[in-house]
Each structure stands twice: as structure tokens, then as C-alpha cells.
Short mmCIF file of C-alpha atoms in Angstrom, two decimals:
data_model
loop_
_atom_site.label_atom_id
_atom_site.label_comp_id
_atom_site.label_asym_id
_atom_site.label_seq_id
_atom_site.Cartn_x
_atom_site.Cartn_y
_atom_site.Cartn_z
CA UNK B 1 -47.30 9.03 -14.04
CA UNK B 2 -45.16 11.39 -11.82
CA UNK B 3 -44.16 14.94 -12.92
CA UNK B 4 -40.49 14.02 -13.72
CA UNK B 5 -41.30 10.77 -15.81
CA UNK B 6 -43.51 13.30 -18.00
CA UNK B 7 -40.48 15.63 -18.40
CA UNK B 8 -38.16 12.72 -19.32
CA UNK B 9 -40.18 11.83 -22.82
CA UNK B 10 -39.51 15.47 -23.79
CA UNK B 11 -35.77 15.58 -23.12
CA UNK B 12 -33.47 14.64 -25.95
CA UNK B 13 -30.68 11.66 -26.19
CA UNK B 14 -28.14 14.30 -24.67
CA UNK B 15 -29.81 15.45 -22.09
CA UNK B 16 -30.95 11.77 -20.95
CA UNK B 17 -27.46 10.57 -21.24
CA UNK B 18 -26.28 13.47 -19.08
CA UNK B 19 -28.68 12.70 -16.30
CA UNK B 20 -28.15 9.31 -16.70
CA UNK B 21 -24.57 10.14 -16.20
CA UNK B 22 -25.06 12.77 -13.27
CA UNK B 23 -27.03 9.69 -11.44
CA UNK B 24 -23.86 7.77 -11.56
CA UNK B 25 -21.92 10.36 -10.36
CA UNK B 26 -24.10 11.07 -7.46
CA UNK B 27 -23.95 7.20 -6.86
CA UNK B 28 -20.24 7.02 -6.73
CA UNK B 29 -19.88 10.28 -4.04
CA UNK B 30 -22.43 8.45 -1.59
CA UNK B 31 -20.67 5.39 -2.01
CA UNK B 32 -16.91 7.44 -1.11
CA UNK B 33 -18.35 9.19 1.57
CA UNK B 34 -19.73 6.15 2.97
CA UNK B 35 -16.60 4.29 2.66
CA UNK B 36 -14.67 7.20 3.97
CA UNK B 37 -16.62 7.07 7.25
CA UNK B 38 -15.09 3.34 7.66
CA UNK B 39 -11.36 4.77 6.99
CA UNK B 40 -9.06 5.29 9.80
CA UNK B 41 -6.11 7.77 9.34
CA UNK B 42 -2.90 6.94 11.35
CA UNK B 43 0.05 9.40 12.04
CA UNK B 44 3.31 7.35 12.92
CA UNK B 45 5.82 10.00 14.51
CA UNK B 46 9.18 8.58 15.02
CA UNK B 47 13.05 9.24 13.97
CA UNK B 48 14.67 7.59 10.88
CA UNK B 49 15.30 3.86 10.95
CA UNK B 50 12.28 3.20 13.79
CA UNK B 51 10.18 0.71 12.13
CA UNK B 52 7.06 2.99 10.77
CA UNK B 53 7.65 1.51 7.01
CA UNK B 54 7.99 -1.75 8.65
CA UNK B 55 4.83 -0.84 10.94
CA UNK B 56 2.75 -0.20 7.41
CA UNK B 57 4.56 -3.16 5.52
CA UNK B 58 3.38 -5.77 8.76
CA UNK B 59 -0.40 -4.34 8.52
CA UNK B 60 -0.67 -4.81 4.70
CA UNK B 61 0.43 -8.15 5.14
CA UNK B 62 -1.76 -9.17 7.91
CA UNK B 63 -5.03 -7.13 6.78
CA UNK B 64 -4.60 -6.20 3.38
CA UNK B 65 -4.50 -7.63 0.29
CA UNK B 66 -0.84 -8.51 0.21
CA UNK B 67 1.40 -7.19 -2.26
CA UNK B 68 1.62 -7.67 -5.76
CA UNK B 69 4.23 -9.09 -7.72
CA UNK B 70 5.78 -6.09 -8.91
CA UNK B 71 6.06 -4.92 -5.31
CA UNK B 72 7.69 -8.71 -4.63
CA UNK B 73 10.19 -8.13 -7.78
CA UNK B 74 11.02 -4.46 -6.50
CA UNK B 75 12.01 -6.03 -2.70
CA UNK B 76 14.47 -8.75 -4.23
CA UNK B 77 17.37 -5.67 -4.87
CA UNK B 78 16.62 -4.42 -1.40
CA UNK B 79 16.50 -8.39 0.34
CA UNK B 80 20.19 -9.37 -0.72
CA UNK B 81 21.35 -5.85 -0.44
CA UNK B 82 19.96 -6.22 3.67
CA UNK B 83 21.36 -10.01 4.06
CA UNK B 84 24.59 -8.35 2.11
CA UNK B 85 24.67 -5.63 4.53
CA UNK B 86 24.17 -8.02 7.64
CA UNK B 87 27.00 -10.67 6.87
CA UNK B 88 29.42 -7.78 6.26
CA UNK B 89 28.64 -6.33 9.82
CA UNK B 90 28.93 -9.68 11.29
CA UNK B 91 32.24 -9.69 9.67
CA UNK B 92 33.79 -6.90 10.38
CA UNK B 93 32.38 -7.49 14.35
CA UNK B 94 34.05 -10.88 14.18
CA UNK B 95 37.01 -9.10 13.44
CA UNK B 96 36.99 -6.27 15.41
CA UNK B 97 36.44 -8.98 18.88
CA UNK B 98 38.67 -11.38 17.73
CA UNK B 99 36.38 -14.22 16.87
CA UNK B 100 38.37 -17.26 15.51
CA UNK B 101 36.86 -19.02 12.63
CA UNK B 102 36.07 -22.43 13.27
CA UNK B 103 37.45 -23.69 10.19
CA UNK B 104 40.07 -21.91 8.80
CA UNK B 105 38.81 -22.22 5.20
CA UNK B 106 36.02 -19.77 6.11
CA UNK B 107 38.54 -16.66 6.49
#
């Protein structure tokens, strides 16, 4: 019977049940610091409208877990509000070089 397994019988519920807890605790820390070791930090340096959001949104897709459906719901507004964006600039540039329609219903 080691030293500390004596001590134990003497301690009371609380005092178990914090070192119990303190156990965990040192548990979890080795466990972040381990898994911090594996993580790699990456600074993406660039002017607006360069692609680093898309650079992040690519990686998550290919070697994360995805997104979840909230995320999905919350791109919808900003999906048609791109395509919106997109077939009004191919408007107006249809207009502005003098692009015929090819059926005149379209105008």
C-alpha cells in the first residue's frame, strides 16, 4: 500500500471529489497541449476581394468537416445575391458593347 493510497482513506468526500476533479483537469491540459503541437497557424496577407475567405472556405471543404446546415442556410442570401449581382453585370456589359439579343423577347 503506497503512501498516497493511505492518505486517500483519510480525506473526506470533498476533498476526493476535488482531486478527482483536479485529475481531470490535468488530463484535459495534456491532451490541448498535445493537440496544439499538431495545429498549424496560417497568416493569409492580401488586399480586399483576393480570395483568403475563399482560400479558408476551399480547405474546410476539402479537409474539414464540412459545414453545417446553419452555415448552408446562412450562404443561400449571399448565393442569389452573387448570381443576382453577376447577371446584372453581364447586362449592363451587353449593353455597354452593343451585344444584340438573340431573341428579341429576352430584352
Amino acid at each position: 500500500m503506497t503512501l498516497e493510497s493511505m492518505m486517500a482513506c483519510c480525506l473526506s468526500e470533498e476533498a476526493k471529489e476535488s482531486k478527482r476533479i483536479n485529475a481531470e483537469i490535468d488530463k484535459q491540459l495534456r491532451r490541448d497541449k498535445r493537440d496544439s503541437r499538431r495545429e498549424l497557424k496560417l497568416l493569409l496577407l492580401g488586399t480586399g476581394e483576393s480570395g483568403k475567405s475563399t482560400f479558408i472556405k476551399q480547405m474546410r471543404i476539402i479537409h474539414g468537416a464540412g459545414y453545417t446546415d446553419e452555415d448552408k442556410r446562412g450562404f443561400i442570401r449571399l448565393v442569389y445575391q452573387n448570381i443576382f449581382t453577376s447577371m446584372q453585370s453581364m447586362i449592363r456589359a451587353t449593353e455597354t458593347l452593343k451585344i444584340p439579343y438573340k431573341y428579341e423577347q429576352n430584352r
